[in-house]
PDB file of C-alpha atoms in Angstrom:
ATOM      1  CA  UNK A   1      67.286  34.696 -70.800  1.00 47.00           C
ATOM      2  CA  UNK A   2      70.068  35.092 -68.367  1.00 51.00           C
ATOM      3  CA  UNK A   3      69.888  32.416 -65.586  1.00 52.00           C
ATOM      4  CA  UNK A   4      72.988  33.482 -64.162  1.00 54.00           C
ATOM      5  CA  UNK A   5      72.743  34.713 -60.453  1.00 53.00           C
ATOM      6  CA  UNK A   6      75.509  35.370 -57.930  1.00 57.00           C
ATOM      7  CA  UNK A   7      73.677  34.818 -54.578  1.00 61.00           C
ATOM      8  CA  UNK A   8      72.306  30.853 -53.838  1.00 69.00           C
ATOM      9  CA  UNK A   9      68.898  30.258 -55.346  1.00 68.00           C
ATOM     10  CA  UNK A  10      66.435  28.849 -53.531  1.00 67.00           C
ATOM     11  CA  UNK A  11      64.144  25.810 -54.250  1.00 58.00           C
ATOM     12  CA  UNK A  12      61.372  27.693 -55.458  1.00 58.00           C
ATOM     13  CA  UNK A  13      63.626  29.459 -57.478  1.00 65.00           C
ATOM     14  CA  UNK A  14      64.985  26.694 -59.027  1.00 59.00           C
ATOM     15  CA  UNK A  15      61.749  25.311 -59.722  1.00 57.00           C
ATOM     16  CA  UNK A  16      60.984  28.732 -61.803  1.00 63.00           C
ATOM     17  CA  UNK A  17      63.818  28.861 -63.424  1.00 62.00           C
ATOM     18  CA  UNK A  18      63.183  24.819 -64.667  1.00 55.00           C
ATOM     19  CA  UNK A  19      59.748  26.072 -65.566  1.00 55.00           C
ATOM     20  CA  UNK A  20      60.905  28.807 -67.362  1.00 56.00           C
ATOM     21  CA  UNK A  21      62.994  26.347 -69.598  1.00 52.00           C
ATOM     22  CA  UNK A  22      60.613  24.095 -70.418  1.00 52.00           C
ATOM     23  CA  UNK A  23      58.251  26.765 -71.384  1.00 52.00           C
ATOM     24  CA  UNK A  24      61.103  28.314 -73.731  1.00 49.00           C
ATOM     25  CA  UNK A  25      61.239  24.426 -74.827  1.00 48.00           C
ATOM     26  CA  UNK A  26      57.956  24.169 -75.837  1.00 51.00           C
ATOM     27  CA  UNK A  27      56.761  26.509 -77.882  1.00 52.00           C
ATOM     28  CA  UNK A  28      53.796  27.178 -80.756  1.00 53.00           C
ATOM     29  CA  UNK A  29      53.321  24.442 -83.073  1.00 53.00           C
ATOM     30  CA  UNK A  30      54.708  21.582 -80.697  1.00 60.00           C
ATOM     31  CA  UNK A  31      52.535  18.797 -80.755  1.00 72.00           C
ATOM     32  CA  UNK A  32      50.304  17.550 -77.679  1.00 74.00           C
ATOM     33  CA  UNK A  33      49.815  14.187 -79.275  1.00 76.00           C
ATOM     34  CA  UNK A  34      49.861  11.874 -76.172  1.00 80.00           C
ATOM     35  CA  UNK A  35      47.950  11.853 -72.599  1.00 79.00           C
ATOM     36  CA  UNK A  36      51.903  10.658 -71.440  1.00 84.00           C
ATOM     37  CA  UNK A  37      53.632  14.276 -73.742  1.00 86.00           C
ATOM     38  CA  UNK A  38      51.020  16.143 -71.832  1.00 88.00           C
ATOM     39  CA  UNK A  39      51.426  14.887 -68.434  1.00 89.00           C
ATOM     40  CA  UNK A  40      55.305  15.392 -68.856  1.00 90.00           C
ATOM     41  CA  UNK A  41      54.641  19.198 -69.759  1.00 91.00           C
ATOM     42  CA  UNK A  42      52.159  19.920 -66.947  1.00 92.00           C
ATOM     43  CA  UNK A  43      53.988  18.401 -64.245  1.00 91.00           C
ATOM     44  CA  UNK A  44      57.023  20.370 -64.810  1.00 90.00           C
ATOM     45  CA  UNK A  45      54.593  23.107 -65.035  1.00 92.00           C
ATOM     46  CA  UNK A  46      52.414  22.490 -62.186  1.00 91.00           C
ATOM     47  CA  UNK A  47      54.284  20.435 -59.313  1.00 88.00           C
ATOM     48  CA  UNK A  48      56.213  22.835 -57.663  1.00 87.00           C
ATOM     49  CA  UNK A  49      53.556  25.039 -56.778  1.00 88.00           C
ATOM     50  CA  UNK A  50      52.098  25.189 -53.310  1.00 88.00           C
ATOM     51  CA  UNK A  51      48.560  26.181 -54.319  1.00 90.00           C
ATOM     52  CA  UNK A  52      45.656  25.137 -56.798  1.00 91.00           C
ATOM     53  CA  UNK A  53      45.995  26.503 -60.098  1.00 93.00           C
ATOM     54  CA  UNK A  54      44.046  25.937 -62.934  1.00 94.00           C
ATOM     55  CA  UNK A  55      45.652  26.138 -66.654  1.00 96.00           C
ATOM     56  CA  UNK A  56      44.877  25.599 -70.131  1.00 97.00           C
ATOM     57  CA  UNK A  57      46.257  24.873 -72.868  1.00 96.00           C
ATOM     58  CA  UNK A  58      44.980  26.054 -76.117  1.00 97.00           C
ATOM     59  CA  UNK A  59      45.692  24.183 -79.304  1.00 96.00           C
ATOM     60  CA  UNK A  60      45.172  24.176 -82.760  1.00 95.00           C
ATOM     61  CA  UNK A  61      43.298  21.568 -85.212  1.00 94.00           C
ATOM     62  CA  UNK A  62      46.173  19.481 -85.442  1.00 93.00           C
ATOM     63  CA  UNK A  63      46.674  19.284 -81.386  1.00 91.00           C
ATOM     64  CA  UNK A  64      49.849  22.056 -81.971  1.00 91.00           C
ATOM     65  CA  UNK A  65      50.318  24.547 -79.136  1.00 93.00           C
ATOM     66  CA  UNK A  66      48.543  27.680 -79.541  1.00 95.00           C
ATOM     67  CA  UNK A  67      49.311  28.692 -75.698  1.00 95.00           C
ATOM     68  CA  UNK A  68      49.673  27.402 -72.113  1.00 95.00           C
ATOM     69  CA  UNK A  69      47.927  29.686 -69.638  1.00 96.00           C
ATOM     70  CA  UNK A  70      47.497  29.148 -66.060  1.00 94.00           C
ATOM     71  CA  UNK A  71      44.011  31.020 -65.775  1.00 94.00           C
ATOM     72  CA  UNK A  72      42.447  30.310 -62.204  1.00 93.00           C
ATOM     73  CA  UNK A  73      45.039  30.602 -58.859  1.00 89.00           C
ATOM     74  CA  UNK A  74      43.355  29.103 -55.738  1.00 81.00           C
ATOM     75  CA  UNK A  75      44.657  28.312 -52.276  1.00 76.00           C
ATOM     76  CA  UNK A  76      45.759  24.945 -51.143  1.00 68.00           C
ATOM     77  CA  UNK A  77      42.785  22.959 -51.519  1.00 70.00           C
ATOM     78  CA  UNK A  78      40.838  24.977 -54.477  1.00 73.00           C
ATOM     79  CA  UNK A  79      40.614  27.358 -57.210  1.00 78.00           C
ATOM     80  CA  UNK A  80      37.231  28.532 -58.735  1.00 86.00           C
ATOM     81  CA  UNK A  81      37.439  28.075 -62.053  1.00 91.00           C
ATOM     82  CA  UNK A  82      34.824  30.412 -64.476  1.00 93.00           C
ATOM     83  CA  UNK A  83      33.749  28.679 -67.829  1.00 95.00           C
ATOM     84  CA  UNK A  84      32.941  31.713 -69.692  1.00 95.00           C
ATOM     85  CA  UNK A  85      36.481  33.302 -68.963  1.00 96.00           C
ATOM     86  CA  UNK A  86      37.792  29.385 -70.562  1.00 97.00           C
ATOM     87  CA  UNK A  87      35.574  30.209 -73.655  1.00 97.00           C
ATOM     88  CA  UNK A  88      36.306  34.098 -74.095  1.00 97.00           C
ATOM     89  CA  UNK A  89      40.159  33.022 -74.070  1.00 97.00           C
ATOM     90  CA  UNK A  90      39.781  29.856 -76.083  1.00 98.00           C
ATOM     91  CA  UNK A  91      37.904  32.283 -78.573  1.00 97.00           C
ATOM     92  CA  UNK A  92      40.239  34.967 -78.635  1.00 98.00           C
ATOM     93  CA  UNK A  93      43.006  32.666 -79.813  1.00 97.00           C
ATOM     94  CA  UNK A  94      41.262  30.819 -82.010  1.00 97.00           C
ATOM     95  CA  UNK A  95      41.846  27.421 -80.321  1.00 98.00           C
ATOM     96  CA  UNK A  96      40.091  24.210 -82.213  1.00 97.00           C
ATOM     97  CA  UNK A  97      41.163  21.869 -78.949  1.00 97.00           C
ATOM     98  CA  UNK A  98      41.761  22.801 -75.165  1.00 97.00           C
ATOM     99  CA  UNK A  99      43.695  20.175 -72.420  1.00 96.00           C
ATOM    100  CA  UNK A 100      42.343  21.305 -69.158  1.00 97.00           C
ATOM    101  CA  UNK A 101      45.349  21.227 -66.263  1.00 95.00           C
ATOM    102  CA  UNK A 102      45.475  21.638 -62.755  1.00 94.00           C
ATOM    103  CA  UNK A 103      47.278  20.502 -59.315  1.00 94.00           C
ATOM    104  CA  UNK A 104      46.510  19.105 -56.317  1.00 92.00           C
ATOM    105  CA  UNK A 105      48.892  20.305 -53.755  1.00 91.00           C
ATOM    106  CA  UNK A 106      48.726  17.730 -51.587  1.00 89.00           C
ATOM    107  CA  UNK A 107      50.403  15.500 -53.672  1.00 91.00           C
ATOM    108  CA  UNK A 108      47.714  13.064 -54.756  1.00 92.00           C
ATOM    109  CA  UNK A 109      46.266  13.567 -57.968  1.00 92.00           C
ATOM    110  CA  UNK A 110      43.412  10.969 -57.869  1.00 94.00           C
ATOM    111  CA  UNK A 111      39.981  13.616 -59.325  1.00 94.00           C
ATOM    112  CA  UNK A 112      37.516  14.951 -57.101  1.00 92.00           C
ATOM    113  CA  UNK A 113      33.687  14.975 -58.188  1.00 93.00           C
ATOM    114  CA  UNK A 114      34.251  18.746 -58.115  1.00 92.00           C
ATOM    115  CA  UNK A 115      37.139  18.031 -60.946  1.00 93.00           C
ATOM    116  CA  UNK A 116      34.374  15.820 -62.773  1.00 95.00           C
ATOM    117  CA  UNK A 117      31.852  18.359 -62.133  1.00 94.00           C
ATOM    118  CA  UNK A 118      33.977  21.581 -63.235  1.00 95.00           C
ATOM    119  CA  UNK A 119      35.112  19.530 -66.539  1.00 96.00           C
ATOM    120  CA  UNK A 120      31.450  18.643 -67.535  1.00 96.00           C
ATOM    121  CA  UNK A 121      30.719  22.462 -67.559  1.00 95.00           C
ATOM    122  CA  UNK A 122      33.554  23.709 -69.432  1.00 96.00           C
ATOM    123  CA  UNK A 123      32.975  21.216 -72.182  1.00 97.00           C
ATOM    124  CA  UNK A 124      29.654  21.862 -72.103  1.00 97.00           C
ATOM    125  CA  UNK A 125      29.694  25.346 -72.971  1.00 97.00           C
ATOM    126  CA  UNK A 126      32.528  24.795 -75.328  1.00 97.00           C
ATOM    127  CA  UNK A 127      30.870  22.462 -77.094  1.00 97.00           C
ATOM    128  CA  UNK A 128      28.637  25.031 -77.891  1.00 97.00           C
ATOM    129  CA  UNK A 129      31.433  26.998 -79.745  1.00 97.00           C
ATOM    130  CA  UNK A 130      33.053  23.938 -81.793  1.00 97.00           C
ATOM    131  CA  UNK A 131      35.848  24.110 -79.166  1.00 98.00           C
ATOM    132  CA  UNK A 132      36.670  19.932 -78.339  1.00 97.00           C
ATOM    133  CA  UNK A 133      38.382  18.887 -75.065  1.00 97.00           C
ATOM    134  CA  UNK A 134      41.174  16.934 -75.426  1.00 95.00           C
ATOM    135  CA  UNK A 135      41.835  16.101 -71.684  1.00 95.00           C
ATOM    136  CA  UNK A 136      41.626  17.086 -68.576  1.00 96.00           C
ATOM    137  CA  UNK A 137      45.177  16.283 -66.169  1.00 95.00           C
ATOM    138  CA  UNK A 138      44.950  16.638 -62.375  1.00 96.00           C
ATOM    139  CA  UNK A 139      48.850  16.819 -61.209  1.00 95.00           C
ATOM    140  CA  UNK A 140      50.070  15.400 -57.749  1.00 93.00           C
ATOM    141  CA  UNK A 141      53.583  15.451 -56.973  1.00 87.00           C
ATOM    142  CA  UNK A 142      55.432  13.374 -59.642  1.00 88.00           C
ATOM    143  CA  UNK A 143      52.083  12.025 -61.300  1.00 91.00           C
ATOM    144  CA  UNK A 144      49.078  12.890 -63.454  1.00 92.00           C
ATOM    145  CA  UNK A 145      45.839  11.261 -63.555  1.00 94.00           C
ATOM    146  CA  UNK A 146      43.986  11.600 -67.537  1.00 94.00           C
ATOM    147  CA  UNK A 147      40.588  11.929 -67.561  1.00 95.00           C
ATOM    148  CA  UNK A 148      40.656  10.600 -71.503  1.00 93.00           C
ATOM    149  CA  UNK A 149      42.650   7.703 -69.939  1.00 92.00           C
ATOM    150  CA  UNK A 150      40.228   6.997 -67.024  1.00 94.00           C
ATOM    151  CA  UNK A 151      37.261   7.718 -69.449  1.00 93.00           C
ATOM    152  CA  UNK A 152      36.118  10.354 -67.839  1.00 92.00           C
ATOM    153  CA  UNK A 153      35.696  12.463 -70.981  1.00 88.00           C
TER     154      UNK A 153
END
């Protein structure tokens, strides 16, 4: 990828173009083998961004990157988030493991009982497919909050 540009890049530009880096950094195979290695990769991923989004990422029996997907876009405060479109995906690659992902815009990433509530469901219904969740990171600014750390999952 060329990266080169002749006018001044904005902020959220920059912030793309760092995204698109680390995304050409990681790539299938690495291994998510720590709540801190995740929370590094989805806060490059997800702080910048001014609204919710909700991503995934799909991995393999051995915790190895299938694919990161950000699935669900929301506005500021929310993003509806549809298990059986987690499952069909999660199904489609072949994932063993999924690390749910997403960010709170405001900055704070302490989890709502909506982000409790939503992460129940999805690993309820992929339970019923063999699919495990690993974790479940909300990002706020500079931070990330683990739901496998908080024991939450």
């Amino acid at each position: 990828m060329n990266y080169v540009t002749t006018s001044p890049m904005t902020a959220r530009e920059v912030l793309e173009v760092a995204s698109n880096l680390l995304t050409e950094k990681y790539k299938r195979g690495d291994v998510f083998t720590s709540p801190e290695i995740t929370r590094q990769f989805l806060t490059d991923k997800l702080t910048h961004l001014e609204h919710e989004v909700f991503a995934v990422v799909f991995l393999d029996t051995q915790n190895r990157l299938i694919e990161y997907q950000e699935m669900f876009r929301g506005t500021i405060d929310g993003a509806a988030v549809y298990p059986r479109e987690v499952v069909k995906e999660a199904l489609r690659l072949n994932a063993a493991a999924v690390i749910f992902a997403h960010n709170h815009p405001s900055g704070i990433p302490e989890p709502s009982q909506a982000d409790r509530s939503i992460t129940d469901r999805l690993s309820q219904a992929l339970r019923l497919v063999d699919i495990r969740v690993v974790d479940h990171l909300v990002i706020g600014g500079k931070y990330g909050v683990s739901f496998a750390e908080r024991g939450y999952l």
